Tab-separated table of C-alpha atoms and ligand atoms in Angstrom:
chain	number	residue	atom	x	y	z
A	507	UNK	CA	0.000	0.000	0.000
A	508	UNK	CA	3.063	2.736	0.559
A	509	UNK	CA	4.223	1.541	-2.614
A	510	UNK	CA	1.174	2.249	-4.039
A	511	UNK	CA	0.876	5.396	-2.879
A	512	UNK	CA	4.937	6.258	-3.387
A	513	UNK	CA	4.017	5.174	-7.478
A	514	UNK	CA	0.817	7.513	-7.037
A	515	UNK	CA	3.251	10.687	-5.850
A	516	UNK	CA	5.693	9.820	-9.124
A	517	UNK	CA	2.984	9.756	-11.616
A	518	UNK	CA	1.424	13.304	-10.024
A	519	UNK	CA	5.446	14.361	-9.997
A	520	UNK	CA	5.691	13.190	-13.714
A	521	UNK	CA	2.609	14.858	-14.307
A	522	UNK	CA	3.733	18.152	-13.215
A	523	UNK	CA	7.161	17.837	-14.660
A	524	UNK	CA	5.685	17.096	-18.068
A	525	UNK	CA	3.517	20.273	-17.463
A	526	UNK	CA	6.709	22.599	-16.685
A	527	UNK	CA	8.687	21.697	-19.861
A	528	UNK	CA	5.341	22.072	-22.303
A	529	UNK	CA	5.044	25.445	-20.440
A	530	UNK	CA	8.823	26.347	-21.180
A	531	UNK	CA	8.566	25.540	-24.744
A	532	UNK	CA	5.266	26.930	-25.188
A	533	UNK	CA	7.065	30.513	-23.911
A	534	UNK	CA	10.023	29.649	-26.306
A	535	UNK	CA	8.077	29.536	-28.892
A	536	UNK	CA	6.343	32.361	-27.937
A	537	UNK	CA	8.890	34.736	-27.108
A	538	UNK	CA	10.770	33.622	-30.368
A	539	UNK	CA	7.785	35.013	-32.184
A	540	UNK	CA	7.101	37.629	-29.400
A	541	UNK	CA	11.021	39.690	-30.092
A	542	UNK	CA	10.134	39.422	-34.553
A	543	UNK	CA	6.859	40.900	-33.682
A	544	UNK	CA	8.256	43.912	-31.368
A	545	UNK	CA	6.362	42.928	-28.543
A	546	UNK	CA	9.566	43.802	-26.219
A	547	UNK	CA	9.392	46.701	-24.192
A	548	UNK	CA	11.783	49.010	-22.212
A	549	UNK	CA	10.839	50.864	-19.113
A	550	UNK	CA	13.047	53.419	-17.852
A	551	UNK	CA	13.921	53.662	-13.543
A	552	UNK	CA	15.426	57.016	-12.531
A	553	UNK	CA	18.649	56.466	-10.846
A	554	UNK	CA	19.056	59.698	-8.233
A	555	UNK	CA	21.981	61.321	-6.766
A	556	UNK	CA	21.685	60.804	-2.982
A	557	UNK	CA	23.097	63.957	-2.181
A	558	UNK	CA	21.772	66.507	-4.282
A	559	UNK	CA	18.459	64.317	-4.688
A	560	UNK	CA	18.688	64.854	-9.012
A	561	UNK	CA	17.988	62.015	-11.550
A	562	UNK	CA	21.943	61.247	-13.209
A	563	UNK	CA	20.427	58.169	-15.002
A	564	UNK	CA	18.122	55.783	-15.641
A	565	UNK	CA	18.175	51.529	-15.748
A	566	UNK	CA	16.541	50.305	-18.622
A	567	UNK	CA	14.388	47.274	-17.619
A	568	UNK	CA	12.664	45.068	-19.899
A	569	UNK	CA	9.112	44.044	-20.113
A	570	UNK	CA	7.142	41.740	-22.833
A	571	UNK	CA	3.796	43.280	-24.009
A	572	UNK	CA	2.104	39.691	-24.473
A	573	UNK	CA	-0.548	39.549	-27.230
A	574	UNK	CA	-2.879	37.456	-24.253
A	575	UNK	CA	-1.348	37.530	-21.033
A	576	UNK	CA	-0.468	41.152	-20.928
A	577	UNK	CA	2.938	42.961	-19.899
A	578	UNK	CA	4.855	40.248	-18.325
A	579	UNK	CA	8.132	41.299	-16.010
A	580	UNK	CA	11.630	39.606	-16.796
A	581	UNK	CA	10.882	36.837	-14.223
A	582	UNK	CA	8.525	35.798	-16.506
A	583	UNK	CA	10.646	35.410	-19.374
A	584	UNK	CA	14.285	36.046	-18.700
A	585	UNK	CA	14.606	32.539	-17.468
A	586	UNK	CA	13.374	30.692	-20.256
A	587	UNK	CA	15.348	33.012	-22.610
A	588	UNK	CA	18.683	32.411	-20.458
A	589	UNK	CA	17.824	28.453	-20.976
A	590	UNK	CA	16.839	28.558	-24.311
A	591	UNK	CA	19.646	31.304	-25.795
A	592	UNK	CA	17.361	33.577	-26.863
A	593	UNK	CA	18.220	35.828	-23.855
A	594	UNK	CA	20.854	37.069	-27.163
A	595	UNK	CA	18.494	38.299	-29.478
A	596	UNK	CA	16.561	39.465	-26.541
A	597	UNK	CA	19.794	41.206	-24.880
A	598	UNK	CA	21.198	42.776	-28.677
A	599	UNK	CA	17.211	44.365	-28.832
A	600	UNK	CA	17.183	45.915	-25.478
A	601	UNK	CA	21.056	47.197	-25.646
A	602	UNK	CA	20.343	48.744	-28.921
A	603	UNK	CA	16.725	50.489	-27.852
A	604	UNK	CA	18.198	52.046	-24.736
A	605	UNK	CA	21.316	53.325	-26.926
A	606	UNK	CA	18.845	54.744	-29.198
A	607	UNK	CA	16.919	55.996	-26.700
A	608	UNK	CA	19.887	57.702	-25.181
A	609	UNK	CA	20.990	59.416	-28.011
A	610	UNK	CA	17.366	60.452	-28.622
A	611	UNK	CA	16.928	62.142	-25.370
A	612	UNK	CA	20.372	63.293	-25.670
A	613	UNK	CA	19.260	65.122	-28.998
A	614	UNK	CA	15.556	66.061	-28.044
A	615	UNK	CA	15.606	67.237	-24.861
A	616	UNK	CA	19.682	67.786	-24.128
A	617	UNK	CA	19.260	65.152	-20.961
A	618	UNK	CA	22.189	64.346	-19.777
A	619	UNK	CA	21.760	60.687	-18.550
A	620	UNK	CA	23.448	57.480	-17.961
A	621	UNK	CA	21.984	54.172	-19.579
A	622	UNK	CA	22.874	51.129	-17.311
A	623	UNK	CA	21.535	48.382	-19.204
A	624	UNK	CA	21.091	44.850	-17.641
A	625	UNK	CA	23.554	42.228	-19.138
A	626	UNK	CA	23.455	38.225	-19.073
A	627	UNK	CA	25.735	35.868	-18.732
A	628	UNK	CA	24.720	34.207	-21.990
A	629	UNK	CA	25.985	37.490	-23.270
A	630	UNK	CA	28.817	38.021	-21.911
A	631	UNK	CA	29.840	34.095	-22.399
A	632	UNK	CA	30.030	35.103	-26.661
A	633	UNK	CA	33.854	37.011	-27.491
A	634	UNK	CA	31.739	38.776	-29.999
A	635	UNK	CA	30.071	40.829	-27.719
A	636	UNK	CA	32.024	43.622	-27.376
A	637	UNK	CA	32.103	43.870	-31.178
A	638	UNK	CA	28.540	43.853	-31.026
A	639	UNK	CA	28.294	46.854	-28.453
A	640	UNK	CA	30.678	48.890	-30.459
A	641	UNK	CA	28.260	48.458	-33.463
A	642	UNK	CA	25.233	48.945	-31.295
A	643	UNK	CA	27.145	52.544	-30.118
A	644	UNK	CA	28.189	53.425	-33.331
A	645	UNK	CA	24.841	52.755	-35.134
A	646	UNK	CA	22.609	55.023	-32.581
A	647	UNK	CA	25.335	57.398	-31.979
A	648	UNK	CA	25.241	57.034	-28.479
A	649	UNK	CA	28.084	58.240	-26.038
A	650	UNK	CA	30.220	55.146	-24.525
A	651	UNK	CA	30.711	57.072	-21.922
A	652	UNK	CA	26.772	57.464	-21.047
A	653	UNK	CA	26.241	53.445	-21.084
A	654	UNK	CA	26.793	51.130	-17.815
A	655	UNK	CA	26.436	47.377	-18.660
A	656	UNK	CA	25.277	45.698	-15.418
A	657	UNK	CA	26.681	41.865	-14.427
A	658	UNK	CA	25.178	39.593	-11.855
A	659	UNK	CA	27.815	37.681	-9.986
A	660	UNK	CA	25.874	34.545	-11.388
A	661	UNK	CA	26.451	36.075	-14.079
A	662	UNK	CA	30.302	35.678	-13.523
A	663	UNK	CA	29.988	33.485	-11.825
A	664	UNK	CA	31.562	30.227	-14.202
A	665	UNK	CA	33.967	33.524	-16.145
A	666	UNK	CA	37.112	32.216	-17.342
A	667	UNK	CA	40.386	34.161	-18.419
A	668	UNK	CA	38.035	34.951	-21.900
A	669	UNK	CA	35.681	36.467	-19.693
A	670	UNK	CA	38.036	38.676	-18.280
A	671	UNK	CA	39.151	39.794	-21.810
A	672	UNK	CA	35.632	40.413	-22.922
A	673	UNK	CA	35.616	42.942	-19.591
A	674	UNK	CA	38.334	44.298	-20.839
A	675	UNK	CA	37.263	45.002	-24.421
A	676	UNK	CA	34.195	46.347	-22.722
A	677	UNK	CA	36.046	48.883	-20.908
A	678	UNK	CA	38.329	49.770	-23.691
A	679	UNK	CA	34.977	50.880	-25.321
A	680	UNK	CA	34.598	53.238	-23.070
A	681	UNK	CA	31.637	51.964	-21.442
A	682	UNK	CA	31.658	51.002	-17.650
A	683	UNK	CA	30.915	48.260	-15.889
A	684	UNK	CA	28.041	47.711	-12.460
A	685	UNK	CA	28.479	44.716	-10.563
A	686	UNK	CA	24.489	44.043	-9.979
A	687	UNK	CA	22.799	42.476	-6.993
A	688	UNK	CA	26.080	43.092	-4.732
A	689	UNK	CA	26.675	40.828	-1.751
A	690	UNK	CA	24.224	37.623	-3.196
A	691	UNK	CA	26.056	35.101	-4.682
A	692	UNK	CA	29.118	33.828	-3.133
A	693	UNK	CA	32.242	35.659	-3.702
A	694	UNK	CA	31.441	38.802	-4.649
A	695	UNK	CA	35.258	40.537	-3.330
A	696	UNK	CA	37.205	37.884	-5.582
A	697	UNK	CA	34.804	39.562	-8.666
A	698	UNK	CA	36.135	42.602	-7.618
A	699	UNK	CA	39.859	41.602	-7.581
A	700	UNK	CA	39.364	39.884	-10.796
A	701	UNK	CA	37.211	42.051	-12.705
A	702	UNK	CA	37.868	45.258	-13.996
A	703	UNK	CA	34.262	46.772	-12.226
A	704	UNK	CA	33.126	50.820	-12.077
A	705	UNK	CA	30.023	50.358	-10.151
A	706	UNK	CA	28.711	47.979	-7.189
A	707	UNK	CA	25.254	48.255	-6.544
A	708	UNK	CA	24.229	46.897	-3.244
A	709	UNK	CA	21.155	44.527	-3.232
A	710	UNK	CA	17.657	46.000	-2.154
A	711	UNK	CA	17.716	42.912	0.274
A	712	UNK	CA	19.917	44.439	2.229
A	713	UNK	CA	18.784	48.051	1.545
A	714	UNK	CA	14.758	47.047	2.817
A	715	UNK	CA	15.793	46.430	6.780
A	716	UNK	CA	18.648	48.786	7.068
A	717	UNK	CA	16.856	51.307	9.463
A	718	UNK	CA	15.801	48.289	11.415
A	719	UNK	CA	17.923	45.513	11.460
A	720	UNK	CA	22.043	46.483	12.570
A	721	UNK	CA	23.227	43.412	11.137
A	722	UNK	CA	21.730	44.852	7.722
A	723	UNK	CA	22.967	48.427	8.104
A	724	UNK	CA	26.447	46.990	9.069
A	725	UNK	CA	26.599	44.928	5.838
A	726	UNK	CA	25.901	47.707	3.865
A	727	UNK	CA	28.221	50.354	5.489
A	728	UNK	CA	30.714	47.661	4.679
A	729	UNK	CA	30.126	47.566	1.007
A	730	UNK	CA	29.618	50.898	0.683
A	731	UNK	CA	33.065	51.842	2.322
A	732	UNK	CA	34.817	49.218	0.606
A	733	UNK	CA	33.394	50.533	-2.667
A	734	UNK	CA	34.831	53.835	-1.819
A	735	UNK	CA	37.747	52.982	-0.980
A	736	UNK	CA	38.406	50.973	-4.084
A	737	UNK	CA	37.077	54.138	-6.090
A	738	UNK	CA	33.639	52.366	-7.063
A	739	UNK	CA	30.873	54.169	-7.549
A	740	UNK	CA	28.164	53.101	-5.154
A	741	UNK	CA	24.206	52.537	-5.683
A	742	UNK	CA	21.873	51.746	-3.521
A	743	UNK	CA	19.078	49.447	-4.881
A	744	UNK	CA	14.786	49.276	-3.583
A	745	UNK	CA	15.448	52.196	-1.384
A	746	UNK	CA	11.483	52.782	-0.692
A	747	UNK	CA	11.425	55.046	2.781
A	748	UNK	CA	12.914	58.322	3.720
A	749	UNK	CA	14.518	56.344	6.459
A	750	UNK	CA	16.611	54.084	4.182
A	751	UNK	CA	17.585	57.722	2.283
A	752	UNK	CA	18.614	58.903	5.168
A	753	UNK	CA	20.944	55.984	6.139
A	754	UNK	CA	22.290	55.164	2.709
A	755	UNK	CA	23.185	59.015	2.808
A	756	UNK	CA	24.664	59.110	6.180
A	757	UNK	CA	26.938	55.888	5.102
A	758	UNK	CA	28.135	58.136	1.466
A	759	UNK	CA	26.310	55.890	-0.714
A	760	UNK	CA	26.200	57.910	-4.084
A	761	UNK	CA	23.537	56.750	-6.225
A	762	UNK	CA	20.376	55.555	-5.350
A	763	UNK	CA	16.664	53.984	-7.059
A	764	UNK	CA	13.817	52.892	-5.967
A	765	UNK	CA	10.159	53.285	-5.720
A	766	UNK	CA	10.875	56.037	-2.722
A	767	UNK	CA	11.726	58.406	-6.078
A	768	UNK	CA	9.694	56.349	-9.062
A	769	UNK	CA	8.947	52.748	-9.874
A	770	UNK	CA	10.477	52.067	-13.921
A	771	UNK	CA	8.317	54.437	-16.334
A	772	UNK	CA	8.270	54.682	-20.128
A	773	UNK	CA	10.630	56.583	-21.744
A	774	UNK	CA	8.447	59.803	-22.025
A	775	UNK	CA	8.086	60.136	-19.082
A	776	UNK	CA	11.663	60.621	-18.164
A	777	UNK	CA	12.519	64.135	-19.759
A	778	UNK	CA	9.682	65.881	-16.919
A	779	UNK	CA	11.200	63.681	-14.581
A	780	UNK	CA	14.605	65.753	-14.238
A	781	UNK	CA	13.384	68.433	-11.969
A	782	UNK	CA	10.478	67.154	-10.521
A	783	UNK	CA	11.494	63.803	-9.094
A	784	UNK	CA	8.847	63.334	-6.082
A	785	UNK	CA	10.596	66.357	-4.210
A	786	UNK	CA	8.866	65.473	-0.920
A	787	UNK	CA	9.766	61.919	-0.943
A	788	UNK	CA	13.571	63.388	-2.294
A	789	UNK	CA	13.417	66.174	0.716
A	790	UNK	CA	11.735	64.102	3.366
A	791	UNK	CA	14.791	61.528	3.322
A	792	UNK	CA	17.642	64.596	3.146
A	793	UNK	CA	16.033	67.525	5.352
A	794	UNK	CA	17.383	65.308	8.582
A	795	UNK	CA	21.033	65.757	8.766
A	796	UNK	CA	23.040	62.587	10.311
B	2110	C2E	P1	17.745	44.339	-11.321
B	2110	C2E	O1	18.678	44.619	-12.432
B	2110	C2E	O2	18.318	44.216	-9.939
B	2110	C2E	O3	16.623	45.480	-11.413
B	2110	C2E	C1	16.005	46.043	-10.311
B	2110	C2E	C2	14.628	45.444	-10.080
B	2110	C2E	O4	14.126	45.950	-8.851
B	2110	C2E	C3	13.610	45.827	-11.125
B	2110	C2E	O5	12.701	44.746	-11.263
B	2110	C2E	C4	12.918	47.009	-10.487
B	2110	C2E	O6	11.607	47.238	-10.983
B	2110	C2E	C5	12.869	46.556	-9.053
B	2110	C2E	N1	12.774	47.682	-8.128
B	2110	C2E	C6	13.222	48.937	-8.295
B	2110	C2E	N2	12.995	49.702	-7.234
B	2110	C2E	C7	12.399	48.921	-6.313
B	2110	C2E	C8	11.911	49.149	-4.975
B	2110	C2E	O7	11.998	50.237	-4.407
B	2110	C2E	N3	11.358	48.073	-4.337
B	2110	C2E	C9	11.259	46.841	-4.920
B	2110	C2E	N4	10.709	45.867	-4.216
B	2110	C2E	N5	11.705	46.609	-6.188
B	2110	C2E	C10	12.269	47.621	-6.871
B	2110	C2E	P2	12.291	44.160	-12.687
B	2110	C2E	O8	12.112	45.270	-13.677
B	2110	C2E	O9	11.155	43.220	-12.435
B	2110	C2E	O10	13.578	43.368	-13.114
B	2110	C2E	C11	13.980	42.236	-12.391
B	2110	C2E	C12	15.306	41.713	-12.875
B	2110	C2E	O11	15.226	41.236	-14.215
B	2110	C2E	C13	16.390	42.787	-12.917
B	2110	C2E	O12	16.921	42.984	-11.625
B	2110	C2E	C14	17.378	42.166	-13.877
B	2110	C2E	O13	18.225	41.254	-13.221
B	2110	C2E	C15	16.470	41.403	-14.827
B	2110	C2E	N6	16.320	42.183	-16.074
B	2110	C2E	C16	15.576	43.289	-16.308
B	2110	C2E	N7	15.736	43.729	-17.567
B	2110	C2E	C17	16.631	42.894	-18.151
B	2110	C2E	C18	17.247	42.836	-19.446
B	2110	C2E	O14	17.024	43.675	-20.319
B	2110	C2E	N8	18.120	41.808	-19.673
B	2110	C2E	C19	18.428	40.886	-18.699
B	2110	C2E	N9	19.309	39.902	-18.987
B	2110	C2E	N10	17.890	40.924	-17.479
B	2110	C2E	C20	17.009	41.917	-17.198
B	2111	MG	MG1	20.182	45.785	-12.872
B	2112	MG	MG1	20.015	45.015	-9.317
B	2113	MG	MG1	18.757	43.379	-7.015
């Protein structure tokens, strides 16, 4: 009878295996059809000066307006298309509309922003990428300079010495590099030995209980000092409460987003954005000096 019912748990286990992978090719197919059809979609998160409380920048973030099932977030997708490969075509699409849309901005409205665009590892595994960015920034006329690619340590995670050389290409570019999600995988200070990084941006896991919980604030005073002193620039990611303002400013962070100044928007809405950036949320967080 417990055999009976440990055979009876496989088949439901079978079951729902069979049901994952049908689901997983049914988005492949999808998306595949989804990226010719230009259902891809970038939304645009201010990135704000902590200090001064101004928008520098933006992070592009992708979404998929699905024909049926409506605008789906990366976790809905970017997994399959990191499995599957088509996280390339996916990535060349987004890095190419937010260059574009740089150099558009730059052009319309004179905004002087930074583009940090989010970068896979499937990416970043192909030697041709940097080639590819350099076309991508010479075909939209977009400033190097103006463009942040943004690595996961996962993302680095299996990097070899071609890796490092693909970084390095990157950088000779002119474009600068964000180590994304800081202080989540496993060894993030080896990446920064090994890798030729610009930017650490501190993960909003440790950002949410860091005017509550000292163990928090301590890890983050920690990165944040160590980014300084290795001459990183420093964000500060899911800030949502004047309180966390207030202690990512009293620990020097630099750079800061989250939904405390504006959730990701479309890229219109950006150019009203530069002055006007929820002063009282901006204000509330900075009025309180240390
Ligand atoms: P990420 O790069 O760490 O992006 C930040 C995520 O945090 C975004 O989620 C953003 O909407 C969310 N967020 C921002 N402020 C707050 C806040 O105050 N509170 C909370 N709770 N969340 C906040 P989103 O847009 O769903 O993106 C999720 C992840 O998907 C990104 O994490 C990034 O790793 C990945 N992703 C997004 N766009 C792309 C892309 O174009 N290519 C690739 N490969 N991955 C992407
Ligand atoms: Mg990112
Ligand atoms: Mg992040
Ligand atoms: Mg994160």
């Amino acid at each position: 009878e417990a055999k009976d019912r440990g055979r009876a748990r496989y088949v439901v286990f079978d079951g729902a295996l069979r049901g994952a992978l049908e689901l997983r090719q049914q988005v492949e197919a999808d998306l595949r059809r989804g990226i010719d059809r230009g259902e891809l979609r970038l939304l645009y998160q201010p990135v704000v000066d902590v200090q001064s409380g101004e928008m520098t920048g933006v992070e592009a973030l992708v979404r998929w307006q699905h024909p049926t099932r409506g605008l789906l977030a990366p976790d809905e997708f970017i997994p399959v298309a990191e499995d599957t490969g088509l996280v390339v075509p996916v990535g060349s699409w987004v890095l190419h509309e937010a260059c574009r849309q740089l150099q558009d901005w730059q052009r319309k409205s004179d905004l002087a922003l930074t583009v940090a665009v989010n970068v896979s590892a499937r990416q970043l595994s192909d030697s041709r990428f940097p080639e590819a960015v350099g076309d991508i920034l010479q075909a939209t006329g977009a400033d190097p300079a103006a463009l942040c690619l943004e690595l996961t340590e996962t993302a680095l995670l299996d990097a070899t010495d071609a890796t490092t050389a693909t970084l390095q290409a990157l950088r000779r570019l002119g474009v600068r590099l964000a180590l994304d999600d800081f202080g989540t995988g496993f060894s993030s200070l080896t990446f920064l030995k090994r890798f030729p990084i610009d930017v650490v941006k501190v993960d909003r896991s440790f950002v949410r209980d860091i005017a509550v919980d000292p163990d928090d604030a301590a890890i983050v005073a920690a990165v944040i000092n160590l980014g300084r002193s290795l001459n990183l620039e420093t964000v500060a990611e899911g800030v949502e409460t004047p309180e966390q303002l207030r202690c990512i400013r009293r620990l020097g962070c630099h750079l800061a987003q989250g939904y405390l100044f504006s959730p990701p928007r479309p890229p219109e809405d950006i150019p009203a954005l530069l002055n006007a950036l929820e002063p009282a949320g901006i204000r509330d967080g900075m009025d309180t000096a240390a």
